[in-house]
PDB file of C-alpha atoms in Angstrom:
ATOM      1  CA  MET B   1       4.359 -30.773  13.359  1.00 44.00           C
ATOM      2  CA  CYS B   2       1.605 -28.167  13.501  1.00 45.00           C
ATOM      3  CA  ARG B   3       2.585 -24.730  12.312  1.00 50.00           C
ATOM      4  CA  VAL B   4       1.522 -21.976  14.723  1.00 47.00           C
ATOM      5  CA  ARG B   5       0.071 -19.024  12.850  1.00 52.00           C
ATOM      6  CA  GLN B   6       1.413 -15.710  14.058  1.00 58.00           C
ATOM      7  CA  ALA B   7      -0.989 -12.996  15.125  1.00 60.00           C
ATOM      8  CA  PRO B   8      -1.368 -10.397  12.371  1.00 66.00           C
ATOM      9  CA  ALA B   9       0.345  -7.061  12.860  1.00 69.00           C
ATOM     10  CA  PRO B  10      -1.919  -4.279  14.159  1.00 73.00           C
ATOM     11  CA  LEU B  11      -3.602  -2.319  11.405  1.00 80.00           C
ATOM     12  CA  PRO B  12      -2.657   1.316  10.902  1.00 87.00           C
ATOM     13  CA  PHE B  13      -5.446   3.366  12.419  1.00 91.00           C
ATOM     14  CA  ASP B  14      -6.422   6.986  11.864  1.00 92.00           C
ATOM     15  CA  ALA B  15      -7.581   7.945  15.337  1.00 94.00           C
ATOM     16  CA  GLN B  16      -8.418  11.523  14.346  1.00 94.00           C
ATOM     17  CA  ALA B  17     -10.639  10.317  11.500  1.00 94.00           C
ATOM     18  CA  ALA B  18     -12.521   8.020  13.899  1.00 96.00           C
ATOM     19  CA  ARG B  19     -13.091  10.849  16.345  1.00 96.00           C
ATOM     20  CA  ARG B  20     -14.129  13.256  13.574  1.00 95.00           C
ATOM     21  CA  LEU B  21     -16.597  10.796  12.031  1.00 96.00           C
ATOM     22  CA  ARG B  22     -18.156  10.005  15.398  1.00 96.00           C
ATOM     23  CA  ALA B  23     -18.583  13.702  16.209  1.00 96.00           C
ATOM     24  CA  ALA B  24     -20.131  14.351  12.788  1.00 96.00           C
ATOM     25  CA  LEU B  25     -22.782  11.735  13.569  1.00 96.00           C
ATOM     26  CA  GLY B  26     -23.492  13.311  16.956  1.00 96.00           C
ATOM     27  CA  MET B  27     -22.565  10.110  18.778  1.00 97.00           C
ATOM     28  CA  GLY B  28     -20.750   9.749  22.067  1.00 97.00           C
ATOM     29  CA  PRO B  29     -18.201   6.991  22.739  1.00 96.00           C
ATOM     30  CA  GLU B  30     -20.846   5.135  24.743  1.00 97.00           C
ATOM     31  CA  HIS B  31     -23.196   5.127  21.715  1.00 97.00           C
ATOM     32  CA  VAL B  32     -20.451   3.754  19.475  1.00 97.00           C
ATOM     33  CA  ALA B  33     -19.561   1.060  21.991  1.00 97.00           C
ATOM     34  CA  HIS B  34     -23.213   0.027  22.401  1.00 97.00           C
ATOM     35  CA  ALA B  35     -23.710  -0.212  18.631  1.00 97.00           C
ATOM     36  CA  VAL B  36     -20.556  -2.300  18.218  1.00 97.00           C
ATOM     37  CA  ARG B  37     -21.708  -4.681  20.963  1.00 97.00           C
ATOM     38  CA  ALA B  38     -25.303  -4.925  19.776  1.00 96.00           C
ATOM     39  CA  SER B  39     -24.747  -5.108  16.010  1.00 95.00           C
ATOM     40  CA  TYR B  40     -21.394  -6.859  15.723  1.00 95.00           C
ATOM     41  CA  GLY B  41     -21.285  -9.164  18.731  1.00 95.00           C
ATOM     42  CA  LEU B  42     -18.162  -7.749  20.370  1.00 96.00           C
ATOM     43  CA  PRO B  43     -19.273  -7.656  24.022  1.00 96.00           C
ATOM     44  CA  TYR B  44     -15.970  -6.398  25.436  1.00 96.00           C
ATOM     45  CA  VAL B  45     -16.048  -3.074  23.537  1.00 97.00           C
ATOM     46  CA  THR B  46     -16.727  -0.296  26.034  1.00 97.00           C
ATOM     47  CA  ALA B  47     -16.825   3.485  25.838  1.00 97.00           C
ATOM     48  CA  ASP B  48     -13.385   3.548  27.463  1.00 97.00           C
ATOM     49  CA  LEU B  49     -12.004   1.324  24.710  1.00 97.00           C
ATOM     50  CA  VAL B  50     -13.499   3.581  22.031  1.00 97.00           C
ATOM     51  CA  VAL B  51     -11.855   6.579  23.724  1.00 97.00           C
ATOM     52  CA  ALA B  52      -8.544   4.676  23.839  1.00 96.00           C
ATOM     53  CA  TRP B  53      -8.795   4.052  20.082  1.00 96.00           C
ATOM     54  CA  GLU B  54      -9.500   7.737  19.444  1.00 95.00           C
ATOM     55  CA  ARG B  55      -6.558   8.834  21.589  1.00 95.00           C
ATOM     56  CA  GLY B  56      -4.172   6.412  19.928  1.00 91.00           C
ATOM     57  CA  ALA B  57      -3.620   4.511  23.170  1.00 93.00           C
ATOM     58  CA  ALA B  58      -4.940   1.311  21.560  1.00 93.00           C
ATOM     59  CA  ARG B  59      -5.619   0.129  18.040  1.00 92.00           C
ATOM     60  CA  PRO B  60      -8.620  -1.907  16.905  1.00 93.00           C
ATOM     61  CA  GLY B  61      -8.092  -5.348  15.417  1.00 90.00           C
ATOM     62  CA  ASP B  62      -9.550  -6.522  12.117  1.00 88.00           C
ATOM     63  CA  ALA B  63     -13.040  -7.353  13.416  1.00 91.00           C
ATOM     64  CA  GLU B  64     -13.146  -4.273  15.644  1.00 95.00           C
ATOM     65  CA  LEU B  65     -12.156  -1.937  12.825  1.00 93.00           C
ATOM     66  CA  THR B  66     -14.772  -3.436  10.495  1.00 92.00           C
ATOM     67  CA  ALA B  67     -17.414  -3.027  13.194  1.00 95.00           C
ATOM     68  CA  LEU B  68     -16.338   0.527  13.979  1.00 96.00           C
ATOM     69  CA  ALA B  69     -16.543   1.452  10.303  1.00 95.00           C
ATOM     70  CA  GLY B  70     -20.047   0.012  10.111  1.00 95.00           C
ATOM     71  CA  VAL B  71     -21.197   1.989  13.150  1.00 97.00           C
ATOM     72  CA  LEU B  72     -19.619   5.203  11.812  1.00 97.00           C
ATOM     73  CA  TRP B  73     -21.143   4.701   8.341  1.00 96.00           C
ATOM     74  CA  CYS B  74     -17.797   4.714   6.564  1.00 94.00           C
ATOM     75  CA  SER B  75     -15.532   2.226   4.854  1.00 91.00           C
ATOM     76  CA  PRO B  76     -12.707   0.565   6.797  1.00 91.00           C
ATOM     77  CA  GLY B  77     -10.345   2.365   4.422  1.00 89.00           C
ATOM     78  CA  ASP B  78     -11.505   5.694   5.881  1.00 92.00           C
ATOM     79  CA  LEU B  79     -10.111   4.565   9.234  1.00 93.00           C
ATOM     80  CA  ILE B  80      -6.886   3.039   7.957  1.00 88.00           C
ATOM     81  CA  GLY B  81      -5.490   5.881   5.887  1.00 78.00           C
ATOM     82  CA  ARG B  82      -3.256   4.727   3.049  1.00 83.00           C
ATOM     83  CA  PRO B  83      -3.085   0.904   2.937  1.00 89.00           C
ATOM     84  CA  ARG B  84       0.356  -0.598   2.341  1.00 89.00           C
ATOM     85  CA  THR B  85       0.115  -4.363   2.637  1.00 92.00           C
ATOM     86  CA  LEU B  86      -2.151  -6.852   0.900  1.00 95.00           C
ATOM     87  CA  ARG B  87      -4.065  -7.429   4.130  1.00 93.00           C
ATOM     88  CA  GLU B  88      -4.555  -3.702   4.670  1.00 92.00           C
ATOM     89  CA  HIS B  89      -5.863  -3.229   1.130  1.00 94.00           C
ATOM     90  CA  ARG B  90      -8.308  -6.118   1.576  1.00 94.00           C
ATOM     91  CA  ILE B  91      -9.636  -4.798   4.884  1.00 92.00           C
ATOM     92  CA  ALA B  92      -9.826  -1.240   3.516  1.00 91.00           C
ATOM     93  CA  ARG B  93     -12.110  -2.557   0.755  1.00 91.00           C
ATOM     94  CA  ALA B  94     -14.134  -4.620   3.256  1.00 89.00           C
ATOM     95  CA  VAL B  95     -13.551  -7.812   1.266  1.00 93.00           C
ATOM     96  CA  ALA B  96     -13.467 -11.175   3.039  1.00 93.00           C
ATOM     97  CA  PRO B  97     -10.332 -13.298   2.551  1.00 95.00           C
ATOM     98  CA  GLN B  98     -12.531 -16.088   1.197  1.00 97.00           C
ATOM     99  CA  ASP B  99     -13.725 -13.797  -1.591  1.00 97.00           C
ATOM    100  CA  VAL B 100     -10.206 -12.770  -2.568  1.00 97.00           C
ATOM    101  CA  ALA B 101      -9.000 -16.381  -2.530  1.00 97.00           C
ATOM    102  CA  ARG B 102     -11.930 -17.454  -4.710  1.00 97.00           C
ATOM    103  CA  ALA B 103     -11.403 -14.592  -7.169  1.00 96.00           C
ATOM    104  CA  VAL B 104      -7.705 -15.322  -7.681  1.00 96.00           C
ATOM    105  CA  GLY B 105      -8.137 -19.099  -7.675  1.00 96.00           C
ATOM    106  CA  MET B 106      -6.196 -19.805  -4.489  1.00 95.00           C
ATOM    107  CA  ASP B 107      -6.835 -22.126  -1.591  1.00 95.00           C
ATOM    108  CA  LEU B 108      -7.919 -20.003   1.392  1.00 95.00           C
ATOM    109  CA  GLY B 109      -5.031 -21.245   3.526  1.00 95.00           C
ATOM    110  CA  ALA B 110      -2.532 -20.380   0.798  1.00 94.00           C
ATOM    111  CA  TYR B 111      -4.010 -16.906   0.434  1.00 95.00           C
ATOM    112  CA  LEU B 112      -3.884 -16.259   4.188  1.00 94.00           C
ATOM    113  CA  ARG B 113      -0.256 -17.378   4.246  1.00 94.00           C
ATOM    114  CA  THR B 114       0.400 -14.888   1.446  1.00 94.00           C
ATOM    115  CA  GLU B 115      -1.053 -12.089   3.565  1.00 92.00           C
ATOM    116  CA  GLU B 116       0.911 -13.233   6.597  1.00 91.00           C
ATOM    117  CA  SER B 117       4.267 -13.562   4.843  1.00 90.00           C
ATOM    118  CA  GLY B 118       3.869 -10.617   2.449  1.00 88.00           C
ATOM    119  CA  GLN B 119       5.235 -12.856  -0.346  1.00 90.00           C
ATOM    120  CA  TRP B 120       3.111 -13.075  -3.473  1.00 92.00           C
ATOM    121  CA  ARG B 121       3.649 -16.226  -5.541  1.00 90.00           C
ATOM    122  CA  GLY B 122       0.678 -15.999  -7.878  1.00 91.00           C
ATOM    123  CA  THR B 123       0.638 -15.835 -11.657  1.00 92.00           C
ATOM    124  CA  GLU B 124       0.107 -12.743 -13.795  1.00 91.00           C
ATOM    125  CA  ARG B 125      -3.528 -13.768 -14.316  1.00 94.00           C
ATOM    126  CA  GLN B 126      -3.992 -14.104 -10.562  1.00 95.00           C
ATOM    127  CA  ALA B 127      -2.349 -10.713 -10.027  1.00 94.00           C
ATOM    128  CA  ALA B 128      -4.800  -9.176 -12.503  1.00 94.00           C
ATOM    129  CA  GLU B 129      -7.720 -10.717 -10.596  1.00 96.00           C
ATOM    130  CA  LEU B 130      -6.245  -9.455  -7.335  1.00 97.00           C
ATOM    131  CA  ALA B 131      -6.122  -5.936  -8.753  1.00 96.00           C
ATOM    132  CA  ARG B 132      -9.717  -6.233  -9.927  1.00 96.00           C
ATOM    133  CA  VAL B 133     -11.251  -7.557  -6.726  1.00 96.00           C
ATOM    134  CA  LEU B 134      -9.357  -5.120  -4.480  1.00 96.00           C
ATOM    135  CA  GLU B 135      -9.496  -2.203  -6.953  1.00 95.00           C
ATOM    136  CA  LEU B 136      -5.729  -1.787  -6.766  1.00 95.00           C
ATOM    137  CA  ALA B 137      -3.994   0.971  -8.680  1.00 95.00           C
ATOM    138  CA  LEU B 138      -0.879  -0.188 -10.531  1.00 96.00           C
ATOM    139  CA  PRO B 139       1.588   1.223  -7.948  1.00 96.00           C
ATOM    140  CA  ASP B 140      -0.262  -0.642  -5.197  1.00 96.00           C
ATOM    141  CA  LEU B 141      -0.389  -3.859  -7.231  1.00 96.00           C
ATOM    142  CA  VAL B 142       3.365  -3.694  -7.843  1.00 96.00           C
ATOM    143  CA  ALA B 143       3.944  -3.137  -4.106  1.00 94.00           C
ATOM    144  CA  VAL B 144       1.696  -5.903  -2.748  1.00 94.00           C
ATOM    145  CA  THR B 145       2.965  -8.468  -5.261  1.00 94.00           C
ATOM    146  CA  GLY B 146       6.548  -7.911  -4.110  1.00 91.00           C
ATOM    147  CA  ARG B 147       7.860  -6.231  -7.251  1.00 94.00           C
ATOM    148  CA  GLU B 148       8.635  -2.803  -5.828  1.00 95.00           C
ATOM    149  CA  GLU B 149      12.172  -3.638  -4.697  1.00 94.00           C
ATOM    150  CA  ARG B 150      13.075  -5.010  -8.110  1.00 95.00           C
ATOM    151  CA  LEU B 151      11.491  -1.972  -9.772  1.00 97.00           C
ATOM    152  CA  ALA B 152      13.598   0.319  -7.576  1.00 97.00           C
ATOM    153  CA  GLY B 153      16.741  -1.533  -8.665  1.00 97.00           C
ATOM    154  CA  LEU B 154      15.893  -1.185 -12.354  1.00 97.00           C
ATOM    155  CA  LEU B 155      15.091   2.502 -11.949  1.00 97.00           C
ATOM    156  CA  HIS B 156      18.303   3.106 -10.024  1.00 96.00           C
ATOM    157  CA  SER B 157      20.282   1.651 -12.914  1.00 96.00           C
ATOM    158  CA  ALA B 158      18.201   3.514 -15.506  1.00 96.00           C
ATOM    159  CA  VAL B 159      18.861   6.966 -14.083  1.00 95.00           C
ATOM    160  CA  THR B 160      22.533   6.388 -13.341  1.00 93.00           C
ATOM    161  CA  THR B 161      23.466   4.709 -16.648  1.00 94.00           C
ATOM    162  CA  ARG B 162      21.655   4.477 -20.015  1.00 95.00           C
ATOM    163  CA  TRP B 163      17.914   4.692 -19.452  1.00 96.00           C
ATOM    164  CA  GLN B 164      17.141   3.279 -22.926  1.00 97.00           C
ATOM    165  CA  ALA B 165      18.347  -0.182 -21.875  1.00 97.00           C
ATOM    166  CA  TYR B 166      15.715  -0.380 -19.115  1.00 97.00           C
ATOM    167  CA  VAL B 167      12.522   0.385 -21.018  1.00 97.00           C
ATOM    168  CA  ARG B 168      11.894  -3.275 -21.861  1.00 97.00           C
ATOM    169  CA  PRO B 169      12.594  -4.782 -18.395  1.00 97.00           C
ATOM    170  CA  VAL B 170      10.494  -2.112 -16.662  1.00 97.00           C
ATOM    171  CA  ALA B 171       7.703  -2.761 -19.193  1.00 96.00           C
ATOM    172  CA  ARG B 172       7.792  -6.476 -18.378  1.00 94.00           C
ATOM    173  CA  LEU B 173       7.667  -5.750 -14.667  1.00 95.00           C
ATOM    174  CA  THR B 174       4.854  -3.177 -14.730  1.00 95.00           C
ATOM    175  CA  GLY B 175       2.893  -3.933 -17.902  1.00 93.00           C
ATOM    176  CA  LEU B 176       3.101  -0.268 -18.941  1.00 95.00           C
ATOM    177  CA  GLY B 177       3.446   0.753 -22.574  1.00 95.00           C
ATOM    178  CA  ARG B 178       6.927   1.433 -23.848  1.00 94.00           C
ATOM    179  CA  ASP B 179       6.106   4.932 -25.120  1.00 95.00           C
ATOM    180  CA  VAL B 180       4.973   6.019 -21.650  1.00 95.00           C
ATOM    181  CA  LEU B 181       7.978   4.339 -20.052  1.00 96.00           C
ATOM    182  CA  ALA B 182      10.454   5.884 -22.473  1.00 96.00           C
ATOM    183  CA  GLY B 183       9.208   9.353 -21.596  1.00 96.00           C
ATOM    184  CA  ALA B 184       9.190   8.641 -17.854  1.00 96.00           C
ATOM    185  CA  LEU B 185      12.670   7.093 -17.769  1.00 97.00           C
ATOM    186  CA  ARG B 186      14.138   9.871 -19.895  1.00 96.00           C
ATOM    187  CA  ALA B 187      12.625  12.480 -17.564  1.00 95.00           C
ATOM    188  CA  LEU B 188      13.936  10.680 -14.471  1.00 96.00           C
ATOM    189  CA  HIS B 189      17.394  10.346 -15.990  1.00 95.00           C
ATOM    190  CA  GLU B 190      17.523  14.045 -16.859  1.00 94.00           C
ATOM    191  CA  ASP B 191      16.192  14.988 -13.432  1.00 92.00           C
ATOM    192  CA  TYR B 192      18.797  12.885 -11.645  1.00 92.00           C
ATOM    193  CA  GLN B 193      21.632  14.183 -13.802  1.00 88.00           C
ATOM    194  CA  GLY B 194      20.344  17.702 -13.194  1.00 86.00           C
ATOM    195  CA  HIS B 195      20.517  17.162  -9.423  1.00 80.00           C
ATOM    196  CA  MET B 196      24.098  16.016  -9.726  1.00 79.00           C
ATOM    197  CA  ALA B 197      25.168  18.849 -12.041  1.00 72.00           C
ATOM    198  CA  ALA B 198      23.404  21.551 -10.020  1.00 59.00           C
ATOM    199  CA  THR B 199      24.985  20.620  -6.703  1.00 53.00           C
ATOM    200  CA  LEU B 200      28.409  20.495  -8.309  1.00 51.00           C
ATOM    201  CA  GLY B 201      27.773  23.886  -9.880  1.00 48.00           C
ATOM    202  CA  TRP B 202      26.840  25.379  -6.521  1.00 47.00           C
ATOM    203  CA  GLY B 203      30.309  24.614  -5.253  1.00 50.00           C
ATOM    204  CA  GLY B 204      29.140  21.859  -2.979  1.00 51.00           C
ATOM    205  CA  GLY B 205      31.670  19.424  -4.413  1.00 50.00           C
ATOM    206  CA  SER B 206      31.149  15.740  -4.888  1.00 51.00           C
ATOM    207  CA  SER B 207      29.832  15.307  -1.353  1.00 51.00           C
ATOM    208  CA  GLY B 208      26.947  17.703  -1.962  1.00 51.00           C
ATOM    209  CA  ALA B 209      26.172  16.114  -5.309  1.00 55.00           C
ATOM    210  CA  SER B 210      26.232  12.685  -3.720  1.00 65.00           C
ATOM    211  CA  GLU B 211      23.773  13.720  -1.005  1.00 78.00           C
ATOM    212  CA  SER B 212      21.338  15.303  -3.465  1.00 78.00           C
ATOM    213  CA  GLY B 213      21.541  12.320  -5.788  1.00 79.00           C
ATOM    214  CA  ARG B 214      21.054   9.915  -2.903  1.00 85.00           C
ATOM    215  CA  GLU B 215      17.900  11.730  -1.810  1.00 88.00           C
ATOM    216  CA  PHE B 216      16.572  11.484  -5.359  1.00 90.00           C
ATOM    217  CA  LEU B 217      17.346   7.755  -5.507  1.00 93.00           C
ATOM    218  CA  ASP B 218      15.748   7.144  -2.106  1.00 93.00           C
ATOM    219  CA  ARG B 219      12.461   8.333  -3.639  1.00 94.00           C
ATOM    220  CA  ILE B 220      13.019   6.771  -7.043  1.00 96.00           C
ATOM    221  CA  VAL B 221       9.859   4.630  -7.088  1.00 96.00           C
ATOM    222  CA  GLU B 222       7.689   7.546  -5.965  1.00 95.00           C
ATOM    223  CA  ASN B 223       9.372   9.777  -8.557  1.00 95.00           C
ATOM    224  CA  PHE B 224       8.794   7.115 -11.220  1.00 97.00           C
ATOM    225  CA  TRP B 225       5.035   6.869 -10.638  1.00 97.00           C
ATOM    226  CA  ALA B 226       4.795  10.670 -10.693  1.00 95.00           C
ATOM    227  CA  ALA B 227       6.654  10.736 -14.015  1.00 95.00           C
ATOM    228  CA  VAL B 228       4.431   7.988 -15.430  1.00 94.00           C
ATOM    229  CA  GLY B 229       1.338   9.916 -14.380  1.00 89.00           C
ATOM    230  CA  ALA B 230       2.633  13.117 -15.942  1.00 76.00           C
ATOM    231  CA  GLY B 231       3.470  11.320 -19.180  1.00 58.00           C
ATOM    232  CA  ALA B 232       0.126   9.541 -19.365  1.00 57.00           C
ATOM    233  CA  GLY B 233      -1.712  12.824 -18.832  1.00 51.00           C
ATOM    234  CA  GLN B 234      -0.096  14.542 -21.780  1.00 47.00           C
TER     235      GLN B 234
END
């Protein structure tokens, strides 16, 4: 039975950036549309479609976004904003899926299924190659290889119990040095406990402390990377 491949989700698109870049080049929507048709072989792109992109009424697909970036003399990443998924990172870097698959040693079909499902099943060596070819920062690599949820669970336990017990498992997950991690986890633990103690001290009771602590835990991964960056910069 033939498996029907689902259409990829629309890319995030920064409509204001597209409009700003076009204006900076002194081009009208009709000029952009003509260049996309002539240089990238997309005959259906009209000035009205370009205007719809810039107003947020429509979003360009993969090929359209790559063409638009070429016409506006920018990278696709300038039109995406902050990439989140593996596919978005690849397109932001203007790297063909064939090149990523070759770099990480995957069959092209297997790599495309990875992008489609959002489930990374590669080895550590393949993950390192993925980071290299897509120039991924460590937080992005952890996210696109499906380790962010597990990291959040470890961090949740670290700040609510004994942080010392979680240095080794977080090191295995992220590849960070234990000295940096020890400082980051200690800081997060103290910060979380401070949130809890402060809200109790303000007379908010356990409900107030619970809400403040919950907000801290909701942002635990973001707080962790900030703490790691602060520790590494010392």
